[in-house]
Amino acid sequence: ARCLDFYAFAFRLFSFFESFLHDIVNIFIVKFNVDENPQTAASERIMSLPTMNVYQGGRVVKQIVGAKPKAALLNDLSDFL
């Protein structure tokens, strides 16, 4: 699975998901700054930060919104690990 991790540097949320997922090898994570790319964030319907979209076959198959404990985040991603 491939994930886009949407963040805004101004809110200091840039490392939230990364801090939990840096050692998971089955998921490729791309960080995406919404301040630098507001058009893409709007087209992806990003309304809150942090948000992570999980893609398979070029389609969003899961959206994870908000700060969560590591166990809850790993549970959300369990189908893709």
PDB file of N, CA and C in Angstrom:
ATOM      1  N   ALA A   1       0.846  -1.180   0.000  1.00  0.00           N
ATOM      2  CA  ALA A   1       0.000   0.000   0.000  1.00  0.00           C
ATOM      3  C   ALA A   1       0.883   1.232   0.000  1.00  0.00           C
ATOM      4  N   ARG A   2       0.363   2.286  -0.541  1.00  0.00           N
ATOM      5  CA  ARG A   2       1.046   3.577  -0.535  1.00  0.00           C
ATOM      6  C   ARG A   2       0.183   4.557   0.242  1.00  0.00           C
ATOM      7  N   CYS A   3       0.822   5.399   1.036  1.00  0.00           N
ATOM      8  CA  CYS A   3       0.096   6.355   1.868  1.00  0.00           C
ATOM      9  C   CYS A   3       0.592   7.759   1.609  1.00  0.00           C
ATOM     10  N   LEU A   4      -0.329   8.696   1.590  1.00  0.00           N
ATOM     11  CA  LEU A   4       0.015  10.109   1.604  1.00  0.00           C
ATOM     12  C   LEU A   4      -0.284  10.624   2.995  1.00  0.00           C
ATOM     13  N   ASP A   5       0.719  11.144   3.652  1.00  0.00           N
ATOM     14  CA  ASP A   5       0.602  11.709   4.988  1.00  0.00           C
ATOM     15  C   ASP A   5       0.497  13.217   4.823  1.00  0.00           C
ATOM     16  N   PHE A   6      -0.714  13.770   4.961  1.00  0.00           N
ATOM     17  CA  PHE A   6      -0.953  15.191   4.792  1.00  0.00           C
ATOM     18  C   PHE A   6      -0.659  15.904   6.111  1.00  0.00           C
ATOM     19  N   TYR A   7       0.134  16.969   6.045  1.00  0.00           N
ATOM     20  CA  TYR A   7       0.514  17.688   7.250  1.00  0.00           C
ATOM     21  C   TYR A   7       0.691  19.161   6.924  1.00  0.00           C
ATOM     22  N   ALA A   8       0.799  19.964   7.951  1.00  0.00           N
ATOM     23  CA  ALA A   8       1.127  21.380   7.815  1.00  0.00           C
ATOM     24  C   ALA A   8       2.231  21.691   8.805  1.00  0.00           C
ATOM     25  N   PHE A   9       3.321  22.197   8.318  1.00  0.00           N
ATOM     26  CA  PHE A   9       4.463  22.482   9.185  1.00  0.00           C
ATOM     27  C   PHE A   9       4.082  23.458  10.286  1.00  0.00           C
ATOM     28  N   ALA A  10       3.231  24.404   9.990  1.00  0.00           N
ATOM     29  CA  ALA A  10       2.851  25.423  10.968  1.00  0.00           C
ATOM     30  C   ALA A  10       2.204  24.818  12.212  1.00  0.00           C
ATOM     31  N   PHE A  11       1.560  23.664  12.065  1.00  0.00           N
ATOM     32  CA  PHE A  11       0.886  23.031  13.192  1.00  0.00           C
ATOM     33  C   PHE A  11       1.766  22.012  13.906  1.00  0.00           C
ATOM     34  N   ARG A  12       2.994  21.825  13.425  1.00  0.00           N
ATOM     35  CA  ARG A  12       3.944  20.898  14.035  1.00  0.00           C
ATOM     36  C   ARG A  12       3.427  19.464  14.087  1.00  0.00           C
ATOM     37  N   LEU A  13       2.594  19.104  13.131  1.00  0.00           N
ATOM     38  CA  LEU A  13       2.078  17.737  13.057  1.00  0.00           C
ATOM     39  C   LEU A  13       2.835  16.919  12.020  1.00  0.00           C
ATOM     40  N   PHE A  14       3.924  17.478  11.523  1.00  0.00           N
ATOM     41  CA  PHE A  14       4.617  16.863  10.400  1.00  0.00           C
ATOM     42  C   PHE A  14       5.202  15.509  10.711  1.00  0.00           C
ATOM     43  N   SER A  15       5.414  15.169  11.970  1.00  0.00           N
ATOM     44  CA  SER A  15       6.048  13.890  12.262  1.00  0.00           C
ATOM     45  C   SER A  15       5.124  12.933  12.999  1.00  0.00           C
ATOM     46  N   PHE A  16       3.839  13.244  13.100  1.00  0.00           N
ATOM     47  CA  PHE A  16       2.945  12.418  13.902  1.00  0.00           C
ATOM     48  C   PHE A  16       2.883  10.979  13.408  1.00  0.00           C
ATOM     49  N   PHE A  17       2.457  10.776  12.161  1.00  0.00           N
ATOM     50  CA  PHE A  17       2.358   9.412  11.648  1.00  0.00           C
ATOM     51  C   PHE A  17       3.731   8.786  11.465  1.00  0.00           C
ATOM     52  N   GLU A  18       4.669   9.578  11.018  1.00  0.00           N
ATOM     53  CA  GLU A  18       6.019   9.057  10.768  1.00  0.00           C
ATOM     54  C   GLU A  18       6.639   8.485  12.031  1.00  0.00           C
ATOM     55  N   SER A  19       6.380   9.084  13.165  1.00  0.00           N
ATOM     56  CA  SER A  19       6.978   8.599  14.404  1.00  0.00           C
ATOM     57  C   SER A  19       6.503   7.192  14.752  1.00  0.00           C
ATOM     58  N   PHE A  20       5.310   6.828  14.316  1.00  0.00           N
ATOM     59  CA  PHE A  20       4.774   5.492  14.579  1.00  0.00           C
ATOM     60  C   PHE A  20       5.129   4.483  13.491  1.00  0.00           C
ATOM     61  N   LEU A  21       5.285   4.948  12.270  1.00  0.00           N
ATOM     62  CA  LEU A  21       5.331   4.023  11.137  1.00  0.00           C
ATOM     63  C   LEU A  21       6.693   3.903  10.472  1.00  0.00           C
ATOM     64  N   HIS A  22       7.711   4.520  11.019  1.00  0.00           N
ATOM     65  CA  HIS A  22       9.010   4.522  10.350  1.00  0.00           C
ATOM     66  C   HIS A  22       9.605   3.136  10.180  1.00  0.00           C
ATOM     67  N   ASP A  23       9.179   2.167  10.987  1.00  0.00           N
ATOM     68  CA  ASP A  23       9.768   0.829  10.899  1.00  0.00           C
ATOM     69  C   ASP A  23       8.889  -0.186  10.173  1.00  0.00           C
ATOM     70  N   ILE A  24       7.763   0.245   9.640  1.00  0.00           N
ATOM     71  CA  ILE A  24       6.884  -0.679   8.901  1.00  0.00           C
ATOM     72  C   ILE A  24       7.328  -0.695   7.444  1.00  0.00           C
ATOM     73  N   VAL A  25       7.692  -1.861   6.950  1.00  0.00           N
ATOM     74  CA  VAL A  25       8.258  -1.939   5.604  1.00  0.00           C
ATOM     75  C   VAL A  25       7.217  -2.222   4.525  1.00  0.00           C
ATOM     76  N   ASN A  26       6.013  -2.629   4.879  1.00  0.00           N
ATOM     77  CA  ASN A  26       5.000  -2.973   3.883  1.00  0.00           C
ATOM     78  C   ASN A  26       4.247  -1.764   3.356  1.00  0.00           C
ATOM     79  N   ILE A  27       4.486  -0.606   3.949  1.00  0.00           N
ATOM     80  CA  ILE A  27       3.767   0.595   3.553  1.00  0.00           C
ATOM     81  C   ILE A  27       4.778   1.653   3.138  1.00  0.00           C
ATOM     82  N   PHE A  28       4.533   2.255   1.975  1.00  0.00           N
ATOM     83  CA  PHE A  28       5.375   3.330   1.468  1.00  0.00           C
ATOM     84  C   PHE A  28       4.674   4.643   1.793  1.00  0.00           C
ATOM     85  N   ILE A  29       5.287   5.482   2.619  1.00  0.00           N
ATOM     86  CA  ILE A  29       4.658   6.720   3.082  1.00  0.00           C
ATOM     87  C   ILE A  29       5.312   7.922   2.404  1.00  0.00           C
ATOM     88  N   VAL A  30       4.473   8.780   1.843  1.00  0.00           N
ATOM     89  CA  VAL A  30       4.927  10.027   1.240  1.00  0.00           C
ATOM     90  C   VAL A  30       4.360  11.169   2.067  1.00  0.00           C
ATOM     91  N   LYS A  31       5.207  12.081   2.500  1.00  0.00           N
ATOM     92  CA  LYS A  31       4.761  13.234   3.273  1.00  0.00           C
ATOM     93  C   LYS A  31       4.328  14.331   2.304  1.00  0.00           C
ATOM     94  N   PHE A  32       3.234  15.012   2.640  1.00  0.00           N
ATOM     95  CA  PHE A  32       2.646  15.988   1.734  1.00  0.00           C
ATOM     96  C   PHE A  32       2.270  17.237   2.525  1.00  0.00           C
ATOM     97  N   ASN A  33       2.944  18.344   2.266  1.00  0.00           N
ATOM     98  CA  ASN A  33       2.706  19.591   2.981  1.00  0.00           C
ATOM     99  C   ASN A  33       1.538  20.332   2.351  1.00  0.00           C
ATOM    100  N   VAL A  34       0.437  20.453   3.071  1.00  0.00           N
ATOM    101  CA  VAL A  34      -0.764  21.098   2.527  1.00  0.00           C
ATOM    102  C   VAL A  34      -0.582  22.603   2.365  1.00  0.00           C
ATOM    103  N   ASP A  35       0.327  23.207   3.134  1.00  0.00           N
ATOM    104  CA  ASP A  35       0.590  24.640   2.972  1.00  0.00           C
ATOM    105  C   ASP A  35       1.240  24.931   1.620  1.00  0.00           C
ATOM    106  N   GLU A  36       2.077  24.015   1.165  1.00  0.00           N
ATOM    107  CA  GLU A  36       2.771  24.201  -0.109  1.00  0.00           C
ATOM    108  C   GLU A  36       1.943  23.735  -1.301  1.00  0.00           C
ATOM    109  N   ASN A  37       0.927  22.915  -1.069  1.00  0.00           N
ATOM    110  CA  ASN A  37       0.119  22.339  -2.153  1.00  0.00           C
ATOM    111  C   ASN A  37      -1.369  22.357  -1.799  1.00  0.00           C
ATOM    112  N   PRO A  38      -1.953  23.530  -1.597  1.00  0.00           N
ATOM    113  CA  PRO A  38      -3.352  23.580  -1.172  1.00  0.00           C
ATOM    114  C   PRO A  38      -4.336  23.022  -2.208  1.00  0.00           C
ATOM    115  N   GLN A  39      -4.002  23.116  -3.491  1.00  0.00           N
ATOM    116  CA  GLN A  39      -4.912  22.597  -4.515  1.00  0.00           C
ATOM    117  C   GLN A  39      -5.056  21.086  -4.415  1.00  0.00           C
ATOM    118  N   THR A  40      -3.957  20.402  -4.215  1.00  0.00           N
ATOM    119  CA  THR A  40      -4.013  18.944  -4.095  1.00  0.00           C
ATOM    120  C   THR A  40      -4.729  18.533  -2.821  1.00  0.00           C
ATOM    121  N   ALA A  41      -4.473  19.231  -1.743  1.00  0.00           N
ATOM    122  CA  ALA A  41      -5.165  18.931  -0.489  1.00  0.00           C
ATOM    123  C   ALA A  41      -6.673  19.098  -0.667  1.00  0.00           C
ATOM    124  N   ALA A  42      -7.087  20.131  -1.365  1.00  0.00           N
ATOM    125  CA  ALA A  42      -8.518  20.352  -1.610  1.00  0.00           C
ATOM    126  C   ALA A  42      -9.087  19.256  -2.497  1.00  0.00           C
ATOM    127  N   SER A  43      -8.367  18.873  -3.543  1.00  0.00           N
ATOM    128  CA  SER A  43      -8.879  17.838  -4.445  1.00  0.00           C
ATOM    129  C   SER A  43      -8.956  16.473  -3.765  1.00  0.00           C
ATOM    130  N   GLU A  44      -8.119  16.255  -2.742  1.00  0.00           N
ATOM    131  CA  GLU A  44      -8.147  15.003  -1.979  1.00  0.00           C
ATOM    132  C   GLU A  44      -9.109  15.083  -0.794  1.00  0.00           C
ATOM    133  N   ARG A  45      -9.792  16.212  -0.674  1.00  0.00           N
ATOM    134  CA  ARG A  45     -10.798  16.455   0.378  1.00  0.00           C
ATOM    135  C   ARG A  45     -10.203  16.343   1.788  1.00  0.00           C
ATOM    136  N   ILE A  46      -9.042  16.952   1.965  1.00  0.00           N
ATOM    137  CA  ILE A  46      -8.402  16.974   3.277  1.00  0.00           C
ATOM    138  C   ILE A  46      -9.010  18.128   4.073  1.00  0.00           C
ATOM    139  N   MET A  47      -9.721  17.790   5.143  1.00  0.00           N
ATOM    140  CA  MET A  47     -10.414  18.789   5.944  1.00  0.00           C
ATOM    141  C   MET A  47      -9.765  18.987   7.315  1.00  0.00           C
ATOM    142  N   SER A  48      -9.006  18.006   7.796  1.00  0.00           N
ATOM    143  CA  SER A  48      -8.374  18.060   9.117  1.00  0.00           C
ATOM    144  C   SER A  48      -6.970  17.483   9.024  1.00  0.00           C
ATOM    145  N   LEU A  49      -6.140  17.888   9.961  1.00  0.00           N
ATOM    146  CA  LEU A  49      -4.776  17.370  10.023  1.00  0.00           C
ATOM    147  C   LEU A  49      -4.518  16.800  11.411  1.00  0.00           C
ATOM    148  N   PRO A  50      -3.718  15.769  11.509  1.00  0.00           N
ATOM    149  CA  PRO A  50      -3.116  15.024  10.412  1.00  0.00           C
ATOM    150  C   PRO A  50      -4.142  14.110   9.735  1.00  0.00           C
ATOM    151  N   THR A  51      -3.920  13.845   8.467  1.00  0.00           N
ATOM    152  CA  THR A  51      -4.734  12.909   7.694  1.00  0.00           C
ATOM    153  C   THR A  51      -3.799  12.029   6.890  1.00  0.00           C
ATOM    154  N   MET A  52      -4.114  10.751   6.834  1.00  0.00           N
ATOM    155  CA  MET A  52      -3.359   9.827   5.997  1.00  0.00           C
ATOM    156  C   MET A  52      -4.340   9.097   5.083  1.00  0.00           C
ATOM    157  N   ASN A  53      -4.101   9.192   3.781  1.00  0.00           N
ATOM    158  CA  ASN A  53      -4.867   8.421   2.809  1.00  0.00           C
ATOM    159  C   ASN A  53      -4.059   7.198   2.414  1.00  0.00           C
ATOM    160  N   VAL A  54      -4.713   6.051   2.392  1.00  0.00           N
ATOM    161  CA  VAL A  54      -4.080   4.810   1.963  1.00  0.00           C
ATOM    162  C   VAL A  54      -4.602   4.513   0.557  1.00  0.00           C
ATOM    163  N   TYR A  55      -3.676   4.284  -0.365  1.00  0.00           N
ATOM    164  CA  TYR A  55      -4.016   4.044  -1.765  1.00  0.00           C
ATOM    165  C   TYR A  55      -3.639   2.624  -2.164  1.00  0.00           C
ATOM    166  N   GLN A  56      -4.497   2.008  -2.949  1.00  0.00           N
ATOM    167  CA  GLN A  56      -4.177   0.752  -3.631  1.00  0.00           C
ATOM    168  C   GLN A  56      -4.771   0.851  -5.019  1.00  0.00           C
ATOM    169  N   GLY A  57      -3.972   0.515  -6.012  1.00  0.00           N
ATOM    170  CA  GLY A  57      -4.440   0.602  -7.389  1.00  0.00           C
ATOM    171  C   GLY A  57      -4.822   2.014  -7.790  1.00  0.00           C
ATOM    172  N   GLY A  58      -4.171   3.014  -7.181  1.00  0.00           N
ATOM    173  CA  GLY A  58      -4.431   4.399  -7.526  1.00  0.00           C
ATOM    174  C   GLY A  58      -5.687   4.995  -6.903  1.00  0.00           C
ATOM    175  N   ARG A  59      -6.358   4.235  -6.050  1.00  0.00           N
ATOM    176  CA  ARG A  59      -7.591   4.700  -5.422  1.00  0.00           C
ATOM    177  C   ARG A  59      -7.429   4.763  -3.911  1.00  0.00           C
ATOM    178  N   VAL A  60      -8.117   5.727  -3.292  1.00  0.00           N
ATOM    179  CA  VAL A  60      -8.112   5.810  -1.833  1.00  0.00           C
ATOM    180  C   VAL A  60      -8.970   4.672  -1.294  1.00  0.00           C
ATOM    181  N   VAL A  61      -8.359   3.814  -0.487  1.00  0.00           N
ATOM    182  CA  VAL A  61      -9.096   2.689   0.102  1.00  0.00           C
ATOM    183  C   VAL A  61      -9.340   2.894   1.597  1.00  0.00           C
ATOM    184  N   LYS A  62      -8.653   3.874   2.169  1.00  0.00           N
ATOM    185  CA  LYS A  62      -8.870   4.188   3.585  1.00  0.00           C
ATOM    186  C   LYS A  62      -8.343   5.585   3.859  1.00  0.00           C
ATOM    187  N   GLN A  63      -9.071   6.317   4.692  1.00  0.00           N
ATOM    188  CA  GLN A  63      -8.605   7.619   5.143  1.00  0.00           C
ATOM    189  C   GLN A  63      -8.582   7.602   6.671  1.00  0.00           C
ATOM    190  N   ILE A  64      -7.445   7.973   7.240  1.00  0.00           N
ATOM    191  CA  ILE A  64      -7.271   8.008   8.689  1.00  0.00           C
ATOM    192  C   ILE A  64      -7.094   9.475   9.073  1.00  0.00           C
ATOM    193  N   VAL A  65      -7.969   9.956   9.934  1.00  0.00           N
ATOM    194  CA  VAL A  65      -7.979  11.375  10.291  1.00  0.00           C
ATOM    195  C   VAL A  65      -7.757  11.531  11.792  1.00  0.00           C
ATOM    196  N   GLY A  66      -6.881  12.436  12.142  1.00  0.00           N
ATOM    197  CA  GLY A  66      -6.678  12.783  13.543  1.00  0.00           C
ATOM    198  C   GLY A  66      -5.544  12.034  14.202  1.00  0.00           C
ATOM    199  N   ALA A  67      -5.091  12.619  15.293  1.00  0.00           N
ATOM    200  CA  ALA A  67      -4.031  11.996  16.086  1.00  0.00           C
ATOM    201  C   ALA A  67      -4.602  10.815  16.851  1.00  0.00           C
ATOM    202  N   LYS A  68      -3.922   9.688  16.780  1.00  0.00           N
ATOM    203  CA  LYS A  68      -4.374   8.462  17.436  1.00  0.00           C
ATOM    204  C   LYS A  68      -3.212   7.802  18.146  1.00  0.00           C
ATOM    205  N   PRO A  69      -3.499   7.004  19.158  1.00  0.00           N
ATOM    206  CA  PRO A  69      -2.430   6.205  19.772  1.00  0.00           C
ATOM    207  C   PRO A  69      -1.875   5.206  18.752  1.00  0.00           C
ATOM    208  N   LYS A  70      -0.659   4.797  18.964  1.00  0.00           N
ATOM    209  CA  LYS A  70       0.000   3.871  18.033  1.00  0.00           C
ATOM    210  C   LYS A  70      -0.830   2.615  17.806  1.00  0.00           C
ATOM    211  N   ALA A  71      -1.382   2.022  18.856  1.00  0.00           N
ATOM    212  CA  ALA A  71      -2.169   0.787  18.715  1.00  0.00           C
ATOM    213  C   ALA A  71      -3.384   1.004  17.816  1.00  0.00           C
ATOM    214  N   ALA A  72      -4.057   2.137  17.960  1.00  0.00           N
ATOM    215  CA  ALA A  72      -5.232   2.421  17.126  1.00  0.00           C
ATOM    216  C   ALA A  72      -4.823   2.636  15.675  1.00  0.00           C
ATOM    217  N   LEU A  73      -3.707   3.323  15.450  1.00  0.00           N
ATOM    218  CA  LEU A  73      -3.230   3.541  14.090  1.00  0.00           C
ATOM    219  C   LEU A  73      -2.840   2.237  13.427  1.00  0.00           C
ATOM    220  N   LEU A  74      -2.125   1.386  14.142  1.00  0.00           N
ATOM    221  CA  LEU A  74      -1.750   0.085  13.589  1.00  0.00           C
ATOM    222  C   LEU A  74      -2.980  -0.779  13.318  1.00  0.00           C
ATOM    223  N   ASN A  75      -3.992  -0.675  14.163  1.00  0.00           N
ATOM    224  CA  ASN A  75      -5.237  -1.392  13.922  1.00  0.00           C
ATOM    225  C   ASN A  75      -5.910  -0.891  12.646  1.00  0.00           C
ATOM    226  N   ASP A  76      -5.932   0.419  12.447  1.00  0.00           N
ATOM    227  CA  ASP A  76      -6.507   0.998  11.214  1.00  0.00           C
ATOM    228  C   ASP A  76      -5.793   0.512   9.972  1.00  0.00           C
ATOM    229  N   LEU A  77      -4.497   0.254  10.094  1.00  0.00           N
ATOM    230  CA  LEU A  77      -3.682  -0.152   8.940  1.00  0.00           C
ATOM    231  C   LEU A  77      -3.499  -1.660   8.839  1.00  0.00           C
ATOM    232  N   SER A  78      -4.110  -2.428   9.715  1.00  0.00           N
ATOM    233  CA  SER A  78      -3.857  -3.875   9.790  1.00  0.00           C
ATOM    234  C   SER A  78      -4.158  -4.602   8.477  1.00  0.00           C
ATOM    235  N   ASP A  79      -5.125  -4.153   7.721  1.00  0.00           N
ATOM    236  CA  ASP A  79      -5.443  -4.811   6.437  1.00  0.00           C
ATOM    237  C   ASP A  79      -4.339  -4.620   5.392  1.00  0.00           C
ATOM    238  N   PHE A  80      -3.441  -3.680   5.632  1.00  0.00           N
ATOM    239  CA  PHE A  80      -2.420  -3.350   4.642  1.00  0.00           C
ATOM    240  C   PHE A  80      -1.012  -3.757   5.060  1.00  0.00           C
ATOM    241  N   LEU A  81      -0.885  -4.311   6.261  1.00  0.00           N
ATOM    242  CA  LEU A  81       0.438  -4.695   6.764  1.00  0.00           C
ATOM    243  C   LEU A  81       0.802  -6.099   6.363  1.00  0.00           C
TER     244      LEU A  81
END
